[in-house]
Coordinates of C-alpha atoms in Angstrom, one line a residue:
X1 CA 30.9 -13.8 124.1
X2 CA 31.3 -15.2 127.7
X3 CA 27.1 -15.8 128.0
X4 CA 26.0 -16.6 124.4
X5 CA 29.3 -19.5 124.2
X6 CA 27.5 -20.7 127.3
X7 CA 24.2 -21.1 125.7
X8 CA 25.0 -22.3 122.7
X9 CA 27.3 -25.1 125.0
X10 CA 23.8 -26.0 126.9
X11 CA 21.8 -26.2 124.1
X12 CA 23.2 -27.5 120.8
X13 CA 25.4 -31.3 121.3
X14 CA 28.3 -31.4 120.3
X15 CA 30.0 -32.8 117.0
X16 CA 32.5 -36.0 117.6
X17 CA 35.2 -34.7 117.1
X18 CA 38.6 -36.1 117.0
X19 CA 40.3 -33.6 118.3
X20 CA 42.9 -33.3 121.4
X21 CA 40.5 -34.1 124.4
X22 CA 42.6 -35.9 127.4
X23 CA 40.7 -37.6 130.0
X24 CA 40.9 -35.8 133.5
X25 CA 41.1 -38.1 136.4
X26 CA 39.4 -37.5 140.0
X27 CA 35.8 -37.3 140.5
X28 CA 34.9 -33.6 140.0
X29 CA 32.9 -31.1 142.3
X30 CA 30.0 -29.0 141.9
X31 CA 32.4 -25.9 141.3
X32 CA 34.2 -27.7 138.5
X33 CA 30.8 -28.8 137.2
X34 CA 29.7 -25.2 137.3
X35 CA 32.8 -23.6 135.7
X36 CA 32.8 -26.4 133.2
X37 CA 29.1 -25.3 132.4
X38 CA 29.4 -21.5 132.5
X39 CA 32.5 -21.7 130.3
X40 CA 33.7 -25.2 129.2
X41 CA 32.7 -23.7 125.5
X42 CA 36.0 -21.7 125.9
X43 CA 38.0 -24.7 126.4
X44 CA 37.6 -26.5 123.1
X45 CA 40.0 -27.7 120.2
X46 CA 43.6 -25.7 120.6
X47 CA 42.5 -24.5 124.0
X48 CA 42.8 -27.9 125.2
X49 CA 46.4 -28.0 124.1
X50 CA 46.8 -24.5 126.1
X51 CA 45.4 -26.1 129.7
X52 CA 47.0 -29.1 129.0
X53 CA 50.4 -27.4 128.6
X54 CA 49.7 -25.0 131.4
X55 CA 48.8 -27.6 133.8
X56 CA 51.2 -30.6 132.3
X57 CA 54.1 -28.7 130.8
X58 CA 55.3 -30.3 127.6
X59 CA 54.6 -33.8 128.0
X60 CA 53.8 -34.6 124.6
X61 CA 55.7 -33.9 121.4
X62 CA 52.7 -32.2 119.7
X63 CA 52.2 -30.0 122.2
X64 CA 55.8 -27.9 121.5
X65 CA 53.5 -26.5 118.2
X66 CA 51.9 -23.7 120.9
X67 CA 54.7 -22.0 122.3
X68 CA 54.7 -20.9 125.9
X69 CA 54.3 -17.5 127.0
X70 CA 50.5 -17.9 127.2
X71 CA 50.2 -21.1 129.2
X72 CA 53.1 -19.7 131.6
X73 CA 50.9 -16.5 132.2
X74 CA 47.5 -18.7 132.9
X75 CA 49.4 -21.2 134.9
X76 CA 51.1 -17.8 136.5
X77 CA 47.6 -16.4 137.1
X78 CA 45.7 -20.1 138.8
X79 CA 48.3 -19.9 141.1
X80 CA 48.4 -16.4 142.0
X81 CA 44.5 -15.6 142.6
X82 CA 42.6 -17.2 145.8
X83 CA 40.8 -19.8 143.9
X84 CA 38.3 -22.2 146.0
X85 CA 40.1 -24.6 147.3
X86 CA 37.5 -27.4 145.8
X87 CA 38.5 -26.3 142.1
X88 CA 40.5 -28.9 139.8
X89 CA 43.7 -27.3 138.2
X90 CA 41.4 -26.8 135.0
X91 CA 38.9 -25.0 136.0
X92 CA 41.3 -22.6 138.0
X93 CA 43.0 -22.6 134.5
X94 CA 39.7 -22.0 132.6
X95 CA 38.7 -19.3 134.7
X96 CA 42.3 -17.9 134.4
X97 CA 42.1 -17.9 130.5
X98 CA 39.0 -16.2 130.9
X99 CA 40.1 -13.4 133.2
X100 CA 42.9 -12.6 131.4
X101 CA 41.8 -12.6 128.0
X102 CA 39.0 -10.5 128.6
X103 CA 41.7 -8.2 129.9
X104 CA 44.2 -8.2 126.9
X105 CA 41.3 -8.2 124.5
X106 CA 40.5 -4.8 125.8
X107 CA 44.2 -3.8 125.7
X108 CA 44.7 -4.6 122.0
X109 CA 41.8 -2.5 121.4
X110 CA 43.2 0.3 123.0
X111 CA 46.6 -0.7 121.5
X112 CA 44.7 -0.7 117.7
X113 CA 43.4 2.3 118.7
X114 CA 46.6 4.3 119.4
X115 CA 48.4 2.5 116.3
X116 CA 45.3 3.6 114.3
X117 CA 45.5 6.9 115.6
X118 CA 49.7 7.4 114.7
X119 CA 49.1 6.0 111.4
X120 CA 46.1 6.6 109.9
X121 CA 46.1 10.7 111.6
X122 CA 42.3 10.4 111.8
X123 CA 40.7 9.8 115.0
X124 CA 37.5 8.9 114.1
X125 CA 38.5 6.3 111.5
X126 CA 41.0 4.6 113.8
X127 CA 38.2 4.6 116.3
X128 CA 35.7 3.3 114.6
X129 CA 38.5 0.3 113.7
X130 CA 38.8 -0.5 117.1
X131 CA 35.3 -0.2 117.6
X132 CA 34.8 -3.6 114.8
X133 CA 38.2 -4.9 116.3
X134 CA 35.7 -5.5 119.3
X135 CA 33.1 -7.4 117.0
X136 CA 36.0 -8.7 115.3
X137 CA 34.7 -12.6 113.7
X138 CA 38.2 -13.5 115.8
X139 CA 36.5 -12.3 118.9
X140 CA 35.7 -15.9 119.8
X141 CA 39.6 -16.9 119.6
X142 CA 39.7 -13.7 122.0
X143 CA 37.9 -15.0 124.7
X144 CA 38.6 -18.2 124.3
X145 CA 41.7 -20.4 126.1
X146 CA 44.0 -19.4 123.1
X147 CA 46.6 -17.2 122.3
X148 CA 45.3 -14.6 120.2
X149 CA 44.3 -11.9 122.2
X150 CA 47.5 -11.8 124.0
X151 CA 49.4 -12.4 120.9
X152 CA 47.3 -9.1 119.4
X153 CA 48.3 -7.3 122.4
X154 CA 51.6 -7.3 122.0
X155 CA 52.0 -6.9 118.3
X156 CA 50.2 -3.9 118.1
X157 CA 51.8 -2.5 121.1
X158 CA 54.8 -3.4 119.3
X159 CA 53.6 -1.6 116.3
X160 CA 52.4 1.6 118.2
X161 CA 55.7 2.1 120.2
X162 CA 57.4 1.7 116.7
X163 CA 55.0 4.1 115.2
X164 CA 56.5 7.1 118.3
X165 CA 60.2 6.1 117.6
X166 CA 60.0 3.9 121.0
X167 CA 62.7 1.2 118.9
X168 CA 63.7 -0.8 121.9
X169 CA 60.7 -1.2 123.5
X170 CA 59.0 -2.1 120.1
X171 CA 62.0 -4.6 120.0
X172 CA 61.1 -5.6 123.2
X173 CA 57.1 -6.4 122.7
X174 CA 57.6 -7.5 119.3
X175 CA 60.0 -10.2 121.1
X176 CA 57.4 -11.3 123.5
X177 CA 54.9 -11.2 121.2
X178 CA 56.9 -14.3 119.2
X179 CA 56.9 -16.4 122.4
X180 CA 53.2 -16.1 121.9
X181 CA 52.6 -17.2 118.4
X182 CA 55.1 -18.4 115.9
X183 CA 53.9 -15.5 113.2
X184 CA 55.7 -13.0 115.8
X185 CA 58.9 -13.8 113.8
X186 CA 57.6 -12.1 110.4
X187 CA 57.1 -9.0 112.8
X188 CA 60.6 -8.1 112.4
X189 CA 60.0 -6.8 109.3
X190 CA 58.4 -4.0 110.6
X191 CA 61.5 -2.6 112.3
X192 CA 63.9 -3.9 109.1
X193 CA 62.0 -1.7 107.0
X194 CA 61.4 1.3 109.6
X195 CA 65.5 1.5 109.7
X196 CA 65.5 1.1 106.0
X197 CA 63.0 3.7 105.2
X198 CA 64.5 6.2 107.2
X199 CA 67.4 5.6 106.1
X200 CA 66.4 5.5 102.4
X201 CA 64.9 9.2 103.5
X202 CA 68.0 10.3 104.8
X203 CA 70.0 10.0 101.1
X204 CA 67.3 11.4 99.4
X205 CA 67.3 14.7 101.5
X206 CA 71.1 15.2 101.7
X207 CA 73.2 15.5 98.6
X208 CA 76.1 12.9 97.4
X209 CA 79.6 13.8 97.0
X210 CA 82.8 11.7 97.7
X211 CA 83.9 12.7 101.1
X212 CA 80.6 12.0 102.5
X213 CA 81.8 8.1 101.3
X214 CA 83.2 7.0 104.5
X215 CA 80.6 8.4 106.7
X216 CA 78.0 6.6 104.9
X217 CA 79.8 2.9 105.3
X218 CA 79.5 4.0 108.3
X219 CA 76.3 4.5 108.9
X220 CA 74.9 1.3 106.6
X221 CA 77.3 -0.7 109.0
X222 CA 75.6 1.0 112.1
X223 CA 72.3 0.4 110.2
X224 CA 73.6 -3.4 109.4
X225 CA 74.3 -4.4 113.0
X226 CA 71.2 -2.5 114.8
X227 CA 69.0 -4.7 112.2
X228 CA 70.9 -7.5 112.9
X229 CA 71.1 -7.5 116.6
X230 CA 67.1 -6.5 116.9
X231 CA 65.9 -9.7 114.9
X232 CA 68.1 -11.5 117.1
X233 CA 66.4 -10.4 119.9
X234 CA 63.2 -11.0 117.9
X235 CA 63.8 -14.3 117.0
X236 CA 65.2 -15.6 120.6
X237 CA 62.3 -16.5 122.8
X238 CA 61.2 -18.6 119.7
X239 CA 64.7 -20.3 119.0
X240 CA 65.0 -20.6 122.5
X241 CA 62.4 -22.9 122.7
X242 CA 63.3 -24.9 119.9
X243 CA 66.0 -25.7 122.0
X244 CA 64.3 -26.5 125.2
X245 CA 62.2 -29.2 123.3
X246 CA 65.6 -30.3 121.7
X247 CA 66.5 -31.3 125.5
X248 CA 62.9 -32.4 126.3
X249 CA 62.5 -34.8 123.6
X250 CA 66.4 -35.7 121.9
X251 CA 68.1 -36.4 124.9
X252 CA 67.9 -39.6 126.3
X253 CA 68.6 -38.3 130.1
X254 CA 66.0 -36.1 130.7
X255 CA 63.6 -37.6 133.0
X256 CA 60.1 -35.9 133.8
X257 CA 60.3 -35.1 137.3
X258 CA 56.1 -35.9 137.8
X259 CA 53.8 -39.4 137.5
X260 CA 51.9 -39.5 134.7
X261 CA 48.4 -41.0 134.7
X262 CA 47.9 -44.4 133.4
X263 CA 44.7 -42.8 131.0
X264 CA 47.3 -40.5 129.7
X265 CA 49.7 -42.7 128.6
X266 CA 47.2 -45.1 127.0
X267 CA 45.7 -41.7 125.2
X268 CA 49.2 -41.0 123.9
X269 CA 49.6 -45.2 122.7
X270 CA 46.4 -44.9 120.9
X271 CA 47.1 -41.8 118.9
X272 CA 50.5 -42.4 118.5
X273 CA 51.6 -39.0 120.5
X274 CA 55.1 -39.3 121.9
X275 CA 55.8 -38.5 125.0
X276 CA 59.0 -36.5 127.0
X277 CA 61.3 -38.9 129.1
X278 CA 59.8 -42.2 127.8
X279 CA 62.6 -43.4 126.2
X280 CA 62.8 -45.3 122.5
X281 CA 63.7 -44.1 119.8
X282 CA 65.0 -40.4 119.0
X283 CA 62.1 -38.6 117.1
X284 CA 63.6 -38.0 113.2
X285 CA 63.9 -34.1 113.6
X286 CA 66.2 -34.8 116.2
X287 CA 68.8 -35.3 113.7
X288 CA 68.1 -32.5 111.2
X289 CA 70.9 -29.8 111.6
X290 CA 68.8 -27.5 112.3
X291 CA 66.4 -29.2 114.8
X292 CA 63.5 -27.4 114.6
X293 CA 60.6 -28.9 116.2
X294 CA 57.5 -26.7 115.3
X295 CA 57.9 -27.2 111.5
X296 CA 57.9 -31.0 112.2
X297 CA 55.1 -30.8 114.3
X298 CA 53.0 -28.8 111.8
X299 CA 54.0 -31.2 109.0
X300 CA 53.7 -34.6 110.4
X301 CA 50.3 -34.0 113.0
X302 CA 48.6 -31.2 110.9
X303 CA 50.0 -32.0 107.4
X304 CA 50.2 -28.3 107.1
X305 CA 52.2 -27.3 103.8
X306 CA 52.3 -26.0 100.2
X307 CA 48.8 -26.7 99.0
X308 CA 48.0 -29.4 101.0
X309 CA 44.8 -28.4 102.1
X310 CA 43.3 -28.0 98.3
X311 CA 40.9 -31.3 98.7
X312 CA 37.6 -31.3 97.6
X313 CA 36.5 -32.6 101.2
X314 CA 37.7 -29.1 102.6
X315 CA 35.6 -26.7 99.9
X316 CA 33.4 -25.7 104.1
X317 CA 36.8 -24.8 105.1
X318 CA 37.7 -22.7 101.9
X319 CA 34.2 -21.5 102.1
X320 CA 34.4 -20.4 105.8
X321 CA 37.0 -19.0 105.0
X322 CA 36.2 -16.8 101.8
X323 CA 34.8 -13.3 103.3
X324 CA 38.4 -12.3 105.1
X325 CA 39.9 -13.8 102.1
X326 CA 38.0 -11.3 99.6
X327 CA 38.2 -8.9 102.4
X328 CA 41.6 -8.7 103.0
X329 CA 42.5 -9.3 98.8
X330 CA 40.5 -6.0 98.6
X331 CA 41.9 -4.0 100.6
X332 CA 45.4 -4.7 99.1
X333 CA 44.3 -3.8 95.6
X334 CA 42.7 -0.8 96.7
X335 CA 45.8 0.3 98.6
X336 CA 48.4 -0.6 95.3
X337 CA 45.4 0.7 92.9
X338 CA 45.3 4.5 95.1
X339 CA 49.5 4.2 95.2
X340 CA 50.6 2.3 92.6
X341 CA 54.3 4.4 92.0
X342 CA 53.8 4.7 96.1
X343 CA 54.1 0.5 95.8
X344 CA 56.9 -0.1 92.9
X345 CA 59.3 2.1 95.1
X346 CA 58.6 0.1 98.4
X347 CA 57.1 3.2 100.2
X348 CA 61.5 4.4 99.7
X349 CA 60.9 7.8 97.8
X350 CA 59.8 10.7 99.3
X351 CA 56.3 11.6 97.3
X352 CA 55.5 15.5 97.1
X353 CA 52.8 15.4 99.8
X354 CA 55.9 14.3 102.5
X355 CA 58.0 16.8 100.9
X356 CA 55.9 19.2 101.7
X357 CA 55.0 18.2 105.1
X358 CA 51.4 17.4 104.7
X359 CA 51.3 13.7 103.5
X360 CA 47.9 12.2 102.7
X361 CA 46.2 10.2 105.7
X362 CA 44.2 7.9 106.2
X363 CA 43.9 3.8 104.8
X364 CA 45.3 5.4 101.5
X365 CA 48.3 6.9 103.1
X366 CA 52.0 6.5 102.7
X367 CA 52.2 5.0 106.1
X368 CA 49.8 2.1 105.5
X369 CA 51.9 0.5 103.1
X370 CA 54.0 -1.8 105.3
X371 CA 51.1 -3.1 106.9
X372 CA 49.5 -3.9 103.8
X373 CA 52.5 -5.5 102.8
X374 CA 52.7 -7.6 106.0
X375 CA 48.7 -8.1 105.7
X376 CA 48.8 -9.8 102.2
X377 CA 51.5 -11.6 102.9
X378 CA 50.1 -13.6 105.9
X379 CA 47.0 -13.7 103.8
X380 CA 49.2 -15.7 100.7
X381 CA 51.0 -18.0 103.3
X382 CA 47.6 -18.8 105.3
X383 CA 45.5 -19.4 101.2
X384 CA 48.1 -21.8 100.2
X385 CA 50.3 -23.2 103.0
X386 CA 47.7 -23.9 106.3
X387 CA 44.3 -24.5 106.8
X388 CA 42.2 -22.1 105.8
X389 CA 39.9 -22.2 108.6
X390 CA 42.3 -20.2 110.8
X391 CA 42.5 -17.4 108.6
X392 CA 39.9 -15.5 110.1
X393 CA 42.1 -15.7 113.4
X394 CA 45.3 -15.6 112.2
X395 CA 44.9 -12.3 110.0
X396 CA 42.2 -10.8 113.0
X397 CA 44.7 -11.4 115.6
X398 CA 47.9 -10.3 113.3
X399 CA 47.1 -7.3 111.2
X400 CA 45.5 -4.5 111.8
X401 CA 44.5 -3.8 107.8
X402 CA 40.9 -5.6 108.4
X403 CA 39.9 -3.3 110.5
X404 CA 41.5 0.0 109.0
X405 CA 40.2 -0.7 105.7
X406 CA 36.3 -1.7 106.9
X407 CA 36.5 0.9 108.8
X408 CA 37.7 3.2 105.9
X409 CA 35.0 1.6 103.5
X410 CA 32.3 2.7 105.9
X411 CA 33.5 6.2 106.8
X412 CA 33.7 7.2 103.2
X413 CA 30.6 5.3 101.8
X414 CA 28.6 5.7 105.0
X415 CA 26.4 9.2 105.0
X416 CA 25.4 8.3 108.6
X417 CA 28.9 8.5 109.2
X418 CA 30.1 11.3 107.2
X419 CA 27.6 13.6 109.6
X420 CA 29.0 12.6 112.9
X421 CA 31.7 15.5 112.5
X422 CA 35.2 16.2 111.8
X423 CA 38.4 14.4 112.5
X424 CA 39.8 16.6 115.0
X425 CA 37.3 18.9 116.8
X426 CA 38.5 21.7 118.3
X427 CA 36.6 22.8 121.6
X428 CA 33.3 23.0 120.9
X429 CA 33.1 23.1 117.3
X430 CA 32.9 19.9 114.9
X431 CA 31.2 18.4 118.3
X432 CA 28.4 15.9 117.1
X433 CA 25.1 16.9 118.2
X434 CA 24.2 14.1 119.6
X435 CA 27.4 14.1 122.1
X436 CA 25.4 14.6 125.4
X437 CA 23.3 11.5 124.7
X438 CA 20.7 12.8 123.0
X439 CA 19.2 11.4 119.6
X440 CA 21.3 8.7 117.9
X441 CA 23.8 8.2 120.1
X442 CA 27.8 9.4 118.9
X443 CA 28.9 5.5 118.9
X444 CA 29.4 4.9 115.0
X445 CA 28.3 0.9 115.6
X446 CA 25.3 1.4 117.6
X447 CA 24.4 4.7 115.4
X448 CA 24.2 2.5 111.8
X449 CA 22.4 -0.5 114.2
X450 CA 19.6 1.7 115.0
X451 CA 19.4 3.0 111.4
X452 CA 19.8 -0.6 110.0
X453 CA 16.8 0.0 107.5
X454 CA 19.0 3.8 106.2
X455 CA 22.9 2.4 105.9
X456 CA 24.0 1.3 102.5
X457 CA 24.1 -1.9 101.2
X458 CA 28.1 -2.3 101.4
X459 CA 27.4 -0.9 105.4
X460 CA 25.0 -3.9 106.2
X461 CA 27.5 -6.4 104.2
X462 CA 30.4 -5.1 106.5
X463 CA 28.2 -5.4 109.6
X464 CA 27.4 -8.3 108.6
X465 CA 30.7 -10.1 108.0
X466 CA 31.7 -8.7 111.7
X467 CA 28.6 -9.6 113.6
X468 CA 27.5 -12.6 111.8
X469 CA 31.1 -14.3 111.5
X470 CA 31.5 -13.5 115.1
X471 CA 28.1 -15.6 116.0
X472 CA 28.9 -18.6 113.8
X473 CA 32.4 -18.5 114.9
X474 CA 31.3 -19.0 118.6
X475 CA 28.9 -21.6 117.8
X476 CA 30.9 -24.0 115.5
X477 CA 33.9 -23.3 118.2
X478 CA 31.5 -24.1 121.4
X479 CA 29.9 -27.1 119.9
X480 CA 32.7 -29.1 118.4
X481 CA 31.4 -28.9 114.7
X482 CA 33.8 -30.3 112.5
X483 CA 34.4 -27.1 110.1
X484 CA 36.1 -25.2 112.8

């Protein structure tokens, strides 16, 4: 990613775009002009609003729609590594956001690939998911200045610790993860519906009589307030910003504390951005009762809402944006279509297979099902309610389901793959043959590359959604093409 977005920034100009570009005063040096060539593609559209933010703070309003925990950690990072003392804050920043991307990229891999492994129960499927997690079409958005990798890091962390029974440190990353990205709130649906499941399991195995009454108020009261007090913790780094833009921009004696440059201000006059501490009027959310600024934000700037995106002049967005749309619509009916009594009772009833301690695994499993659930669910509200572009990202960096049920589709269609051995080799037997590097090698990606001619057709169409999304993904990002 790092040295094809680099050659596709040398080579191909860029589109006009109007997007968030401030100007950046001082004459710069060779370094900056060398970091700015080597990896200015990583710094385009919403990455702008991330250095900005990291290197500004929340001057403008606009800016309170990318919430903090990732411009804290690369404005955490410039500061701590011994940069040259020639760099400009945004390169130091730039080469921060590269650093430590790269590093929580690998880290939700390894995080998919534990989650994978708890839920699915078969090693080779959940590794061959984090293998196309790694040639994920969002792998752009991974390396690039934004949140995503960070934000995928910590939700399937949050996921896997959940997975082991680990509730309060699941709590714990799950709460992080929505001081990364706003969708970290519909994460605490994960842990509602663990506490409700298990407790759903609990009546089923022991039998009702009346003087078991009060112990079981009991324990839906216990079962009330745990859910209760772990959104809350959920929800606060997300309300607690809210409230720190409420003093930013709503009261009138909050001063900035810094000098802003002259080209700023005449950037933020010309697009009509309003910015902290300048006085004027109070901005109209201020007065709502519940002041919430991102929802404003993503209305009035974005016009994101309820079908607002179906123009005719966005059919390259819709169609951008129609493989992980089919992708992930097919992997939901395929779930409900394998479990369909598994669906109408919510995943709540104990099915025959759990009853007898051997419940089916893998994508078709009884575990699966809340992920699905969250899965098509982001995929509805991203269809009808955002811009469609970002669903690639948005479900890529959110849900593991993309990858689970690709990499379902091609372990049980794929005869390549079906040969490679068993789930869970014992020592020295189900051991693929080719394990000490001779022959096609054990790596299921590299194996159906090298036999691109033999795979099935629905084997080259996966590979091909993964490989050639993630190519036109990092050119139309690098280059500033306006269906981004």
């Amino acid at each position: 990613s790092l040295v094809l977005q680099a050659v596709f920034n040398a080579l191909i100009p860029d589109h006009a775009a109007d997007a968030f570009s401030p100007r950046r005063p001082g004459a710069r040096g060779p370094w900056d002009a060398l970091v700015e060539r080597l990896l200015g593609g990583l710094g385009r559209w919403d990455a702008e609003h991330f250095l900005f933010i990291a290197e500004r703070g929340y001057l403008l309003e606009h800016s309170c729609a990318f919430l903090p925990l990732f411009p804290l950690s690369l404005r955490a990072l410039a500061a701590l590594l011994p940069w040259p003392p020639q760099l400009q804050p945004r390169s130091r920043l730039l080469l921060s956001a590269a650093l430590l991307n790269a590093l929580l990229a690998v880290l939700a891999a390894a995080a998919l690939l534990g989650l994978g492994r708890a839920v699915l129960r078969r090693r080779r499927e959940a590794f061959l998911a984090a293998l196309l997690f790694s040639l994920s079409p969002a792998g752009v958005f991974m390396a690039a200045a934004y949140s995503e990798s960070m934000f995928a890091f910590l939700a399937f962390s949050a996921m896997w610790q959940l997975e082991k029974g680990q509730s309060w440190l699941s709590g714990l990353l799950f709460s992080l993860a929505c001081g990364a990205r706003a969708n970290g709130l519909v994460n605490a649906g994960f842990f509602l519906y663990s506490r409700g499941k298990r407790f759903a399991l609990q009546l089923q195995v022991g039998s009702a009589s009346l003087k078991k009454l009060p112990l079981l108020w009991k324990q839906v009261l216990s079962l009330a307030c745990s859910a209760a007090l772990m959104s809350a913790g959920i929800f606060l780094p997300f309300a607690l910003f809210q409230y720190y833009a409420y003093v930013r921009f709503c009261s009138p004696s909050t001063g900035l504390g810094q000098t802003i440059p002259e080209s700023l201000l005449q950037l933020a006059r010309d697009k009509g951005y309003r910015v902290a501490g300048m006085g004027g009027a109070k901005p109209p959310w201020c007065s709502q009762r519940f002041p919430v600024v991102y929802s404003y934000i993503q209305d009035t700037y974005w016009n994101v809402g309820f079908l607002r995106y179906f123009e005719l002049r966005q059919i390259p967005n819709f169609l951008l944006a129609l493989p992980v749309i089919l992708l992930g619509s097919w992997a939901a009916w395929s779930y409900i279509s394998t479990n369909p009594w598994h669906c109408l009772t919510l995943g709540l009833e104990r099915s025959r297979s759990e009853e007898r301690g051997k419940p089916r695994d893998g994508f078709c499993g009884p575990a699966v099902f809340v992920y699905v659930v969250h899965a098509t669910a982001l995929l509805v509200f991203g269809f009808f309610c955002m811009h469609v572009q970002v669903l690639t990202r948005f479900l890529g960096s959110s849900s593991p389901i993309l990858y689970w049920f690709s990499a379902h589709l091609l372990q049980e269609h794929e005869p390549l793959l079906q040969s490679t051995g068993t789930d869970n080799p014992t020592s020295g037997k189900g051991k693929s043959p080719n394990s000490c590097g001779k022959g096609t090698p054990d790596n299921p990606i590299v194996r159906l590359l090298l036999n691109w001619r033999l795979i099935t057709p629905l084997s080259k169409g996966i590979l091909g959604f993964f490989l050639g999304y993630w190519l036109l993904g990092l050119i139309l990002h690098c280059n500033f093409f306006p269906w981004t």
